[in-house]
Coordinates of C-alpha atoms in Angstrom, one line a residue:
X1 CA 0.0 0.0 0.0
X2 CA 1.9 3.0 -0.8
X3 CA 1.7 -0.4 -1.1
X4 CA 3.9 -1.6 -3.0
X5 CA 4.3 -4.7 -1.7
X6 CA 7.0 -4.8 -4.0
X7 CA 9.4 -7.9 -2.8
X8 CA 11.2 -7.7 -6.0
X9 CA 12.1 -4.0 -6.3
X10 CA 12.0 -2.8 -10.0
X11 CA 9.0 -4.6 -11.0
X12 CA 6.6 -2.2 -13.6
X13 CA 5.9 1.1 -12.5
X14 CA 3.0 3.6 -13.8
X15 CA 2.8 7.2 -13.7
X16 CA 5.4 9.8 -12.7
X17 CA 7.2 10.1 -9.8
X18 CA 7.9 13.0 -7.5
X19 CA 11.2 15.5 -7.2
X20 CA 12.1 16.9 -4.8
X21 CA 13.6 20.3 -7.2
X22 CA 10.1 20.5 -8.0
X23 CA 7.8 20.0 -5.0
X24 CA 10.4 22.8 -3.4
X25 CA 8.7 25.2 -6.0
X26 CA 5.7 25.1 -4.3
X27 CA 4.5 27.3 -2.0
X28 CA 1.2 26.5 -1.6
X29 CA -2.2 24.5 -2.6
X30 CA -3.0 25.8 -5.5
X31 CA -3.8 23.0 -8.0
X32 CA 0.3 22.3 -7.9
X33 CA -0.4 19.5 -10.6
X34 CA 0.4 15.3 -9.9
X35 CA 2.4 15.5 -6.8
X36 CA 2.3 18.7 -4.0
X37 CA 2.5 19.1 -0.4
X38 CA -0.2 19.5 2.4
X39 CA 2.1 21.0 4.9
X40 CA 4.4 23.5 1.9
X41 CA 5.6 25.7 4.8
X42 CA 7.4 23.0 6.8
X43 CA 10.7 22.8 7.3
X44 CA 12.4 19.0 5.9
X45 CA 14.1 16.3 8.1
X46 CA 17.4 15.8 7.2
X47 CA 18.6 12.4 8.6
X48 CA 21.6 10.6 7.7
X49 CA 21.8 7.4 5.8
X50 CA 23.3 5.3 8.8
X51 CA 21.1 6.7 11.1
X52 CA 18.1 5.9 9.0
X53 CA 19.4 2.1 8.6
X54 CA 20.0 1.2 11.6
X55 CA 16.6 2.5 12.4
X56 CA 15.3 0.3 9.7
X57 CA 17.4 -3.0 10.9
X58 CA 15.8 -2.4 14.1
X59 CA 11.9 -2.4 12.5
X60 CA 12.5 -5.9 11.9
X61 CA 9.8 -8.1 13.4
X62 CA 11.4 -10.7 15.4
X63 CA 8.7 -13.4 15.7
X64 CA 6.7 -12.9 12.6
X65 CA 4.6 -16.1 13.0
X66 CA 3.8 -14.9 16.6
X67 CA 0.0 -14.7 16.8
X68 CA 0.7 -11.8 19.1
X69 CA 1.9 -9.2 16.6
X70 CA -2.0 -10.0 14.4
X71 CA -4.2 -7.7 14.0
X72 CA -7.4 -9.2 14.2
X73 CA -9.6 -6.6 12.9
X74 CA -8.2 -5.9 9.9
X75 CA -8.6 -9.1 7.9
X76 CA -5.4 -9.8 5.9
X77 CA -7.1 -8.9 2.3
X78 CA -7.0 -5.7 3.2
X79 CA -3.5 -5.2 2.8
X80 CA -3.6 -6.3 -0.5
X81 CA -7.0 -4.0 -1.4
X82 CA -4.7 -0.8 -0.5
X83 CA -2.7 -2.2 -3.1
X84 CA -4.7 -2.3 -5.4
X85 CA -6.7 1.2 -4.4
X86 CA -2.5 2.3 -4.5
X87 CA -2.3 1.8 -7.5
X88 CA -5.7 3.2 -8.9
X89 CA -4.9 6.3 -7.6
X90 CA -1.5 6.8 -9.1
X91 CA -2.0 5.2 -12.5
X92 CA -1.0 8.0 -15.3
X93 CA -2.3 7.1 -18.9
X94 CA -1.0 10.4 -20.2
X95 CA 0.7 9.8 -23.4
X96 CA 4.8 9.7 -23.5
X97 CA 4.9 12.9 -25.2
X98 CA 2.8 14.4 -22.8
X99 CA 5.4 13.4 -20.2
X100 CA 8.2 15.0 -22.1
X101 CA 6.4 18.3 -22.9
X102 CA 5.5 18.4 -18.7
X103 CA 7.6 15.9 -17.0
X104 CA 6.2 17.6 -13.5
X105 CA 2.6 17.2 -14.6
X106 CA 1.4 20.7 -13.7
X107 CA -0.8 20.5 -17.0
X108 CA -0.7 17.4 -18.7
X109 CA -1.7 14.8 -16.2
X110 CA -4.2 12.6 -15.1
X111 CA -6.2 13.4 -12.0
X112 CA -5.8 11.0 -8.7
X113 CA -9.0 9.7 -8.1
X114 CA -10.8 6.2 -7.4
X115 CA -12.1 5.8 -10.4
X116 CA -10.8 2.1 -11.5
X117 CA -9.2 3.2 -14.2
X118 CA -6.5 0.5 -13.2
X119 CA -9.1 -1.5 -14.3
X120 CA -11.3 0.0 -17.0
X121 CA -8.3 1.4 -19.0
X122 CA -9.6 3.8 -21.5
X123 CA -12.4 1.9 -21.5
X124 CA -14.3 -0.1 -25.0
X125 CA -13.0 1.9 -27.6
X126 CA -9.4 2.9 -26.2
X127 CA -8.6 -0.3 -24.7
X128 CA -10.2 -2.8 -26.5
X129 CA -7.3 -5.5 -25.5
X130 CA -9.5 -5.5 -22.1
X131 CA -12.6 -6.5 -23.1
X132 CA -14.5 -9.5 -24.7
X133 CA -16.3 -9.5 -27.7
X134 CA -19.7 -8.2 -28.2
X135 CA -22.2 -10.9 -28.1
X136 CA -25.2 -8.7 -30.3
X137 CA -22.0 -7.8 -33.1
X138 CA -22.7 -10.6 -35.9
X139 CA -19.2 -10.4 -37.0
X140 CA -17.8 -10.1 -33.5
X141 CA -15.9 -7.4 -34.8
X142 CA -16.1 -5.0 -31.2
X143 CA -15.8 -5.3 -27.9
X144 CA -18.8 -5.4 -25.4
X145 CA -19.5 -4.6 -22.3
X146 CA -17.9 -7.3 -20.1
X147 CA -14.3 -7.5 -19.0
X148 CA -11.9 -10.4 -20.4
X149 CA -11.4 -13.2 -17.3
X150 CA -8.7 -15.6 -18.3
X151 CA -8.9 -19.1 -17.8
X152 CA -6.4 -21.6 -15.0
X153 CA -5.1 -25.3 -16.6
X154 CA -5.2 -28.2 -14.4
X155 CA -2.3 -29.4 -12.9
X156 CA -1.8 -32.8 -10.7
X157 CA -0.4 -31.2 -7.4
X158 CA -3.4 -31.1 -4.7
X159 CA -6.1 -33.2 -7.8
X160 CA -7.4 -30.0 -8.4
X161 CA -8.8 -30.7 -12.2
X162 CA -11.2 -27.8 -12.5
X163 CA -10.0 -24.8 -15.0
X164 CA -12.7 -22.3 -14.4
X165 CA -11.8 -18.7 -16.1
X166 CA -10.3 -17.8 -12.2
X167 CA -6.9 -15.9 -13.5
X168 CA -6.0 -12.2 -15.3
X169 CA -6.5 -12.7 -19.1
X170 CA -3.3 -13.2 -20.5
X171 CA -1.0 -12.8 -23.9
X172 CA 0.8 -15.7 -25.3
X173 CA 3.8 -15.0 -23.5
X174 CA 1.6 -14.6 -19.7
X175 CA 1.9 -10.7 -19.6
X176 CA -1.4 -9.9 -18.1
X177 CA -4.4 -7.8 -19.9
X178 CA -5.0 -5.2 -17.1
X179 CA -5.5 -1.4 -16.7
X180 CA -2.3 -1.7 -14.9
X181 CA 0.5 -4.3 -14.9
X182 CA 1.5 -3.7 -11.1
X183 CA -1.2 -5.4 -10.3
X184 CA 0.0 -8.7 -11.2
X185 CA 3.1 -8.5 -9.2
X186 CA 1.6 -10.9 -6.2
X187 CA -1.2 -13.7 -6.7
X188 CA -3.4 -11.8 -3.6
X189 CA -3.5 -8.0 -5.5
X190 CA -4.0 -10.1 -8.9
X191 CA -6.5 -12.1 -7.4
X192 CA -7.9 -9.4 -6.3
X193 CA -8.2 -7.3 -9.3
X194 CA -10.1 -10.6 -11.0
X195 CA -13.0 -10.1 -8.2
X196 CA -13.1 -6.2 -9.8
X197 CA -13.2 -8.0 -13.4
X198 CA -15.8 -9.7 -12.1
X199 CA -18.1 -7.6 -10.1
X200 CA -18.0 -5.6 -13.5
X201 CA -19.5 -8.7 -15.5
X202 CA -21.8 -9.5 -12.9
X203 CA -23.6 -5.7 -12.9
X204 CA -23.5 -5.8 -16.8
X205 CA -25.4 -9.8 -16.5
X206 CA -27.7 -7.9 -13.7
X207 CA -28.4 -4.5 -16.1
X208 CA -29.0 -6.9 -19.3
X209 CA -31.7 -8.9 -17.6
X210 CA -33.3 -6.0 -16.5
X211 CA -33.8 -4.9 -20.5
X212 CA -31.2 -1.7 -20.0
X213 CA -30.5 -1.7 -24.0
X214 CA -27.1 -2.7 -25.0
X215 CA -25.3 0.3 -26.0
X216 CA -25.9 1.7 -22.5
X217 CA -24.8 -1.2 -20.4
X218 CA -21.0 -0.1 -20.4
X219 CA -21.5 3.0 -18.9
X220 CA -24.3 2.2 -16.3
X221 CA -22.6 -0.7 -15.2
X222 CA -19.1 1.3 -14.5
X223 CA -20.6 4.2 -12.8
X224 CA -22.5 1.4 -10.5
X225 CA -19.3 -0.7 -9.9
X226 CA -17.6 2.6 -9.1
X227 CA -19.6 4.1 -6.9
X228 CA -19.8 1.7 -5.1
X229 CA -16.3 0.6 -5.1
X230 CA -15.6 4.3 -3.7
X231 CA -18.1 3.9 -1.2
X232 CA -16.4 0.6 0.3
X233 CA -12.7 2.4 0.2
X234 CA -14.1 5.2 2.3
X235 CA -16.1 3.5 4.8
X236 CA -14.9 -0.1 4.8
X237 CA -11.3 0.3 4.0
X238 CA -10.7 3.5 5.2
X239 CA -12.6 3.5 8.4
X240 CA -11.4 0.3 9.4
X241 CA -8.1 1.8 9.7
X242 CA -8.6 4.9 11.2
X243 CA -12.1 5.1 13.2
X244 CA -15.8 4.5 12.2
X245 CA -17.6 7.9 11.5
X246 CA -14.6 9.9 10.4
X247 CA -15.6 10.3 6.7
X248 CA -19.3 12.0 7.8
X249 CA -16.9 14.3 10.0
X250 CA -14.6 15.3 7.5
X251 CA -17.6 15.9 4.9
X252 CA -19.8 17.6 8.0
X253 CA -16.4 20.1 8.9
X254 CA -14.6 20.0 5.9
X255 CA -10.9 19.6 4.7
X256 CA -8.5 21.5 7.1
X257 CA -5.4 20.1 5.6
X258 CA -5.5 18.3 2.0
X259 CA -6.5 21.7 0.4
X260 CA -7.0 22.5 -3.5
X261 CA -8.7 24.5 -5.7
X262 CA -10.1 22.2 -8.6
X263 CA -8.0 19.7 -9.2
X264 CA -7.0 16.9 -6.4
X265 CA -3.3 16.5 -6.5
X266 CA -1.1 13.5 -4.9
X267 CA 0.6 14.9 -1.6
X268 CA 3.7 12.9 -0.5
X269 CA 3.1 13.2 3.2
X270 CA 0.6 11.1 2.5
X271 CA 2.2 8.7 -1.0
X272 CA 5.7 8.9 0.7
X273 CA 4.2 8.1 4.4
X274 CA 1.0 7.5 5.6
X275 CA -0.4 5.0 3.2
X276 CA 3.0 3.0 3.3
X277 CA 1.3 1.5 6.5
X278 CA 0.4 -1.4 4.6
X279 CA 4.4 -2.8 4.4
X280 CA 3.5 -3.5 8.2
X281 CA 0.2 -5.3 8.1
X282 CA 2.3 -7.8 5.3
X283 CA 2.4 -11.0 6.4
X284 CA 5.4 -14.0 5.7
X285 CA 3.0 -17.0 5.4
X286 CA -1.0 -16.8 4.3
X287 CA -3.4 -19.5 4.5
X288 CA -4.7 -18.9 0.7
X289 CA -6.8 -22.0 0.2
X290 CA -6.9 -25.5 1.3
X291 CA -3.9 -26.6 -0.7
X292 CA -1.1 -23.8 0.6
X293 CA -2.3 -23.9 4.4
X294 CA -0.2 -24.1 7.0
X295 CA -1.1 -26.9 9.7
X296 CA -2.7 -30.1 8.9
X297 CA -3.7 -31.4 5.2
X298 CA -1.9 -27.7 4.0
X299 CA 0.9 -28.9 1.2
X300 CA 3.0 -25.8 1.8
X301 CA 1.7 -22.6 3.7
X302 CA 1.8 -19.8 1.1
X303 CA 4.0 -17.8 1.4
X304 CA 5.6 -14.2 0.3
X305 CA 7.6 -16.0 -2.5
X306 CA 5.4 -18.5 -3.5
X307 CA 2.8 -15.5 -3.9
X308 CA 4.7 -13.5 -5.8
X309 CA 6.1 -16.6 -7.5
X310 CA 2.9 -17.5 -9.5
X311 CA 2.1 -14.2 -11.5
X312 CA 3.2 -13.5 -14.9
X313 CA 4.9 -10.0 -13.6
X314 CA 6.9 -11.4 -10.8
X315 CA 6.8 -14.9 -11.5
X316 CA 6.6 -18.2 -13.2
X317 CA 3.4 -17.3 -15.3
X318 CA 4.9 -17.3 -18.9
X319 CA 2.2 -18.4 -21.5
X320 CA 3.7 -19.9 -24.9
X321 CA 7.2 -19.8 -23.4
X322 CA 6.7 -22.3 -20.9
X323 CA 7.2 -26.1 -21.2
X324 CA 4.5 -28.1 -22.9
X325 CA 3.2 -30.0 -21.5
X326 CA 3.9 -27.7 -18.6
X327 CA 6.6 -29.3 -15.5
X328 CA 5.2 -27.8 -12.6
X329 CA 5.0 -25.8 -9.9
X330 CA 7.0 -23.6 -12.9
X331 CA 6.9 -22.3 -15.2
X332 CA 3.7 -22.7 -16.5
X333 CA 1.3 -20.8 -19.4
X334 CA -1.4 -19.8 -17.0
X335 CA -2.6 -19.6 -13.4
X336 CA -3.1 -23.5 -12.2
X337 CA -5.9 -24.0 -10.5
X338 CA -4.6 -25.3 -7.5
X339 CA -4.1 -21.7 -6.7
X340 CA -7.5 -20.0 -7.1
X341 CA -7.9 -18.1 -4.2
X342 CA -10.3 -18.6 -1.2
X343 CA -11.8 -15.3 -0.2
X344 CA -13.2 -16.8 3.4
X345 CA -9.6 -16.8 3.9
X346 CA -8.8 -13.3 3.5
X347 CA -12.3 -11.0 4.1
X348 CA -15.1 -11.9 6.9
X349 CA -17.5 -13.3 3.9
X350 CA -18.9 -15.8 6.3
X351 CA -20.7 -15.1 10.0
X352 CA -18.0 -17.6 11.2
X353 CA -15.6 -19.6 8.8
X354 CA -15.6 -23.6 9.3
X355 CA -12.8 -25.1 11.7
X356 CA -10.4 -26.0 9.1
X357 CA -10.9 -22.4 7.1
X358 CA -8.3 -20.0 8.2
X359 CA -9.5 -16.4 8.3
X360 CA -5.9 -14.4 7.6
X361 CA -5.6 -11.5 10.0
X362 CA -2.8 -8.6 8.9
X363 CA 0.0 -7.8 10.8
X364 CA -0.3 -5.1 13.3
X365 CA 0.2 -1.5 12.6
X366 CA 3.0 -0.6 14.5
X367 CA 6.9 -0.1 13.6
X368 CA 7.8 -3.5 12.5
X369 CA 8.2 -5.3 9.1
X370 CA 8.4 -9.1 8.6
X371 CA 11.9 -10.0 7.9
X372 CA 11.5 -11.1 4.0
X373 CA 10.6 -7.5 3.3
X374 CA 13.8 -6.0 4.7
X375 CA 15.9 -8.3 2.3
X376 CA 14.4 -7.6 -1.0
X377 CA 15.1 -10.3 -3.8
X378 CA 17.6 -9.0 -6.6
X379 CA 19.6 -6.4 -4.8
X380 CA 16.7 -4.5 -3.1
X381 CA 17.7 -4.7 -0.1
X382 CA 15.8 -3.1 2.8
X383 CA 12.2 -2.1 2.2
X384 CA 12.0 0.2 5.6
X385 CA 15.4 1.7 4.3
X386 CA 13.9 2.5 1.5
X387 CA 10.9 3.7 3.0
X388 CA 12.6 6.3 5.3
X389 CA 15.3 6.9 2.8
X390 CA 12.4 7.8 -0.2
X391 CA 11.1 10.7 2.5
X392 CA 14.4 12.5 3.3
X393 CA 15.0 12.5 -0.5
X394 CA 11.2 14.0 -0.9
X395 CA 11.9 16.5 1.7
X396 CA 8.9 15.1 4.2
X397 CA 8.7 17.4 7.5
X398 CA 9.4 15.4 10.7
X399 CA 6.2 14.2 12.6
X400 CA 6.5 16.1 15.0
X401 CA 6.3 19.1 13.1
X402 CA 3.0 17.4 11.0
X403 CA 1.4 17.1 14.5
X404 CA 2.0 20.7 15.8
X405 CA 0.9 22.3 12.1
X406 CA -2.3 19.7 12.3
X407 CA -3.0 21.1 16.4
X408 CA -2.9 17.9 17.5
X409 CA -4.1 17.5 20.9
X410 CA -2.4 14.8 22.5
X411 CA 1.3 14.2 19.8
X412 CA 3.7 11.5 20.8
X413 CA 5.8 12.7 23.1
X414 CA 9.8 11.6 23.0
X415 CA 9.6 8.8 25.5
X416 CA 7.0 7.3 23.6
X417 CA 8.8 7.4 20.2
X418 CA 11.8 6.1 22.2
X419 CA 9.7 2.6 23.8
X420 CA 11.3 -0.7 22.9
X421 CA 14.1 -2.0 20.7
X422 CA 12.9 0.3 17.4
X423 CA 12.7 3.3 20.0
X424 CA 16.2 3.0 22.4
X425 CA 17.8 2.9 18.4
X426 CA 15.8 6.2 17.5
X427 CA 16.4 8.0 20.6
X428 CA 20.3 7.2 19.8
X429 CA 20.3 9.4 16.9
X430 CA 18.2 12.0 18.5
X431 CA 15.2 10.2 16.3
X432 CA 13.0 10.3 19.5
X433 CA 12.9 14.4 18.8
X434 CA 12.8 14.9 15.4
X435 CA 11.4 11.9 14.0
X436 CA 10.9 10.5 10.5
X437 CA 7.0 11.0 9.5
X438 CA 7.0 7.1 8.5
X439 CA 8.0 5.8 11.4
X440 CA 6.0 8.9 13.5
X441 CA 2.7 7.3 11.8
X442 CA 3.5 3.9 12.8
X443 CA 4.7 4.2 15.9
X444 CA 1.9 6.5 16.6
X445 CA -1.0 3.5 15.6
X446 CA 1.1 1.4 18.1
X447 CA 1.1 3.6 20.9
X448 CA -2.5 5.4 20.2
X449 CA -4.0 3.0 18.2
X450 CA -3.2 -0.2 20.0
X451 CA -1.7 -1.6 16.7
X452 CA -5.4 -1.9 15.7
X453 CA -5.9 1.8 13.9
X454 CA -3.9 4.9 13.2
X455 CA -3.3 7.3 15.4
X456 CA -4.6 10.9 14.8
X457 CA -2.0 12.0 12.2
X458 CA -1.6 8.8 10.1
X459 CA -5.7 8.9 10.0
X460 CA -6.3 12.6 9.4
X461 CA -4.1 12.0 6.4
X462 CA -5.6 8.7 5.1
X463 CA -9.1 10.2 5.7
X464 CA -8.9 13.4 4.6
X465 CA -6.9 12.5 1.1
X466 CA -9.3 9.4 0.4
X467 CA -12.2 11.8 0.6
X468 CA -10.5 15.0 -1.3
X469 CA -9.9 12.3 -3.8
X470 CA -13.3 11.1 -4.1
X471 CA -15.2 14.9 -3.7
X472 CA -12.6 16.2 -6.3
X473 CA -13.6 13.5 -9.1
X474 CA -16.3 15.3 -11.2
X475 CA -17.8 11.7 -11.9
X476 CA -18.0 10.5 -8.1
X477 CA -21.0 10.1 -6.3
X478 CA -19.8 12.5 -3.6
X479 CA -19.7 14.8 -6.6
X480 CA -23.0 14.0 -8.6
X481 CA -25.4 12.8 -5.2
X482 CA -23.6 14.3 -2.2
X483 CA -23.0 12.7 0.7
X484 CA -26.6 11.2 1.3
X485 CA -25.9 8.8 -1.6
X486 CA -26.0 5.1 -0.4
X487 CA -25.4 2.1 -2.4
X488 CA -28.3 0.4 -4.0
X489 CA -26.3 -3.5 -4.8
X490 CA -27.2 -6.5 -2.3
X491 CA -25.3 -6.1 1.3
X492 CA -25.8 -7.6 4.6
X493 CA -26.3 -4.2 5.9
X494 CA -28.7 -2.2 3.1
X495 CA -27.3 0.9 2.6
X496 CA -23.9 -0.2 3.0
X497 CA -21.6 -1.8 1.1
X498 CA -18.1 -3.7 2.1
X499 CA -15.7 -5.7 0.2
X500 CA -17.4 -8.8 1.8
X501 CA -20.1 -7.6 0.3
X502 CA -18.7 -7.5 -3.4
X503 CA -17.4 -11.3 -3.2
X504 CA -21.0 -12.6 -2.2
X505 CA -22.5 -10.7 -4.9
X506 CA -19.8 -11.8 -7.4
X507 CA -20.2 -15.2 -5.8
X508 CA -16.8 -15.4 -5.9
X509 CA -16.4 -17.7 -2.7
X510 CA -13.7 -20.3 -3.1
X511 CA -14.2 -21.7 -6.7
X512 CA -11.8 -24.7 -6.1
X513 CA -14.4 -26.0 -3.6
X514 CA -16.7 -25.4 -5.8
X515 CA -18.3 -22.4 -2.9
X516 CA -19.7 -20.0 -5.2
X517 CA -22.1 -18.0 -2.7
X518 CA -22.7 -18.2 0.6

């Protein structure tokens, strides 16, 4: 989440990227164009690199399979959600030239907003690669209304013999056909970008039986899926992390901090901070369906690398190139089966899941990062490095100095910052004090949040940007219906809507025993 989950640095990026020579430019929040600050007038941390890693050497978690460090009311899928939300929001289709004429994108940019264009591309016409053929067309000469789903093979390992279409379309050579390639880089995101495939199909099969004529399908069905897909970020994603009611409050009171005139912009106390609290609700081992399981009748748990193993961007997924017939576990053309996901495993879709179906909880949120991230495959090396590294070089104001411009009430004070191992190796460098806006967020969900929620920086960030990003898009329902908008789809609450939610109505259970609703 700010997500990269990235295990294998240098996988595909999208969009543009921030400078620090230009955010310096800006004084204020005028419109400042892709990236900008919240907090201009703030003075940046400067911290040393050996400071800063031995810092991140200490964020290491020492007992990552310790039920203890869970969080058990943020179900696990949700760090892979703000992944995908991640990288929805900073997807940029503007053209290569575009980029060249306006490599800061003050004019030439796409705007930030949730608008699944990570998924939709540029929709029927522009990115026709996405989308299957149209049914009514007699020479099946244009695309339709529905998203491709691409189809698993069958592979001996666990006798799982079904190929359902349960995997990212593919070309011959296993490169997914998506909005945005990132989100193949670990089975969970790209799993989870097939349920947004899907919940897109099942609205079109819903509108077509209701007689909405055929031309007009498209463009009901993606203003359904996406208002309702905004509505879960805010309220089910969002508010899960930071407290239940703080969207009404923010809309109720208003923005006092992410400020602009017309156009949203990306700030980086929030893309090179706050919402990189998902690298510490990443777990090293998942239960992902009752083949990769740890405990009894599990072949292997699944874990990290095996997730990002099977994908086509990170991985063994390969198409054409492969072995045929294929010698698995890899590589292989497509998905296999054997590794559909099961969503019982990941979100609360059941009441209570059966004794021998493992409901994933994340990792706390607090300052520690399971091991396997702070030695990156291929040379990375240290994702929290990284992490604290990426907001000197941005020029991100200390925590401290976030909390006092944001009158925070009660702020972390020194001693707090300076509990435990992370803290006696923060207070060494005077990092108690002055400390890095990362690590300020995180420690402060540990110490104020209980490691269940974000403290009141990290959330006044995450809430406010989420809903400047949604009130900002001309095409939201926050913009077109207001805030007394609810969603209209199926829900175990009416007038709610939660990821939960989605799955049942997809249906989209655990397809590999054969669970398609609940």
């Amino acid at each position: 989440m700010a997500t990269e989950v990235n295990v294998q640095p240098g996988h595909g990026k999208a969009g543009r990227h921030p400078t620090r020579q230009f955010l310096d430019t800006l004084s204020g929040h005028d419109d400042p164009g892709m990236f900008g600050r919240m907090f201009p007038t703030l003075d940046p941390l400067a911290v040393d690199d050996k400071p800063l890693q031995e810092l991140a050497d200490a964020m290491k978690d020492p007992n990552p399979g310790d039920p203890a460090g869970n969080n058990t009311k943020v179900p696990a899928g949700f760090t892979y959600l703000g992944q995908f939300v991640d990288h929805d929001i900073t997807l940029d289709l503007t053209s290569f030239g575009e980029k060249e004429a306006d490599p800061n994108a003050v004019e030439n940019f796409r705007t930030p907003a949730l608008d699944l264009d990570n998924v939709y591309g540029l929709g029927p016409d522009g990115s026709r690669q996405l989308y299957a053929r149209n049914p009514g067309d007699l020479d099946g000469k244009t695309p339709g209304p529905k998203l491709l789903i691409g189809k698993t093979i069958s592979v001996p390992i666990g006798n799982v013999t079904i190929t359902p279409r349960n995997d990212l379309p593919r070309n011959p050579e296993g490169f997914a056909l998506i909005g945005d390639h990132r989100n193949d880089e670990n089975l969970v995101v790209a799993q989870t970008h097939l349920a947004m495939l899907k919940f897109h199909n099942k609205v079109c099969d819903q509108l077509a039986a209701k007689g909405t004529p055929v031309g007009e399908i498209f463009a009901e069905a993606r203003q359904i899926v996406t208002w309702h897909y905004q509505w879960m970020v805010l309220h089910d994603f969002v508010e899960r992390i930071t407290e239940k009611g703080i969207v009404a409050k923010i809309l109720e009171q208003g923005r006092r901090f992410y400020r602009f005139k017309k156009t949203p912009y990306m700030p980086v106390e929030f893309s090179g901070a706050a919402f990189r609290l998902g690298h510490s609700m990443v777990r090293e081992i998942y239960s992902h369906n009752r083949l990769f399981t740890p405990g009894p009748g599990g072949i292997v748990p699944a874990s990290l690398e095996l997730l990002f193993s099977f994908t086509g961007l990170s991985g063994g997924i390969i198409g054409d190139l492969a072995p045929n017939p294929p010698v698995p576990p890899l590589p292989i053309p497509l998905l296999s089966s054997n590794w559909i996901i099961d969503w019982r495993r990941y979100f609360e879709v059941l009441a209570t899941n059966p004794a021998d179906v493992r409901l994933n909880p994340s990792r706390k949120l607090d300052p520690f990062v399971v091991p396997a991230l702070h030695t990156l495959p291929g040379g990375g090396g240290s994702l929290p490095f990284r992490n604290l590294k990426r907001g000197v070089l941005l020029g991100l104001p200390s925590g401290q100095d976030v909390a006092k411009a944001m009158r925070i009430k009660n702020p972390l004070t020194p001693a707090e910052i300076a509990k435990g191992t992370d803290g006696a190796v923060a207070k060494k460098h005077g990092l108690h004090e002055h400390t890095p806006l990362w690590y300020y967020i995180l420690k402060e969900a540990e110490q104020r949040g209980g490691g269940e929620k974000l403290g009141p920086v990290g959330a006044t960030i995450i809430a406010e940007v989420f809903v400047g990003l949604v009130h900002g898009d001309h095409q939201s329902y926050l913009w077109l219906k207001g805030k007394s908008w609810k969603p209209t789809l199926p829900s175990k609450t009416p007038g709610d809507f939660t990821m939960a939610d989605l799955l049942r109505f997809v249906g989209d259970v655990s397809p590999i025993d054969g669970i398609s609703t609940v």
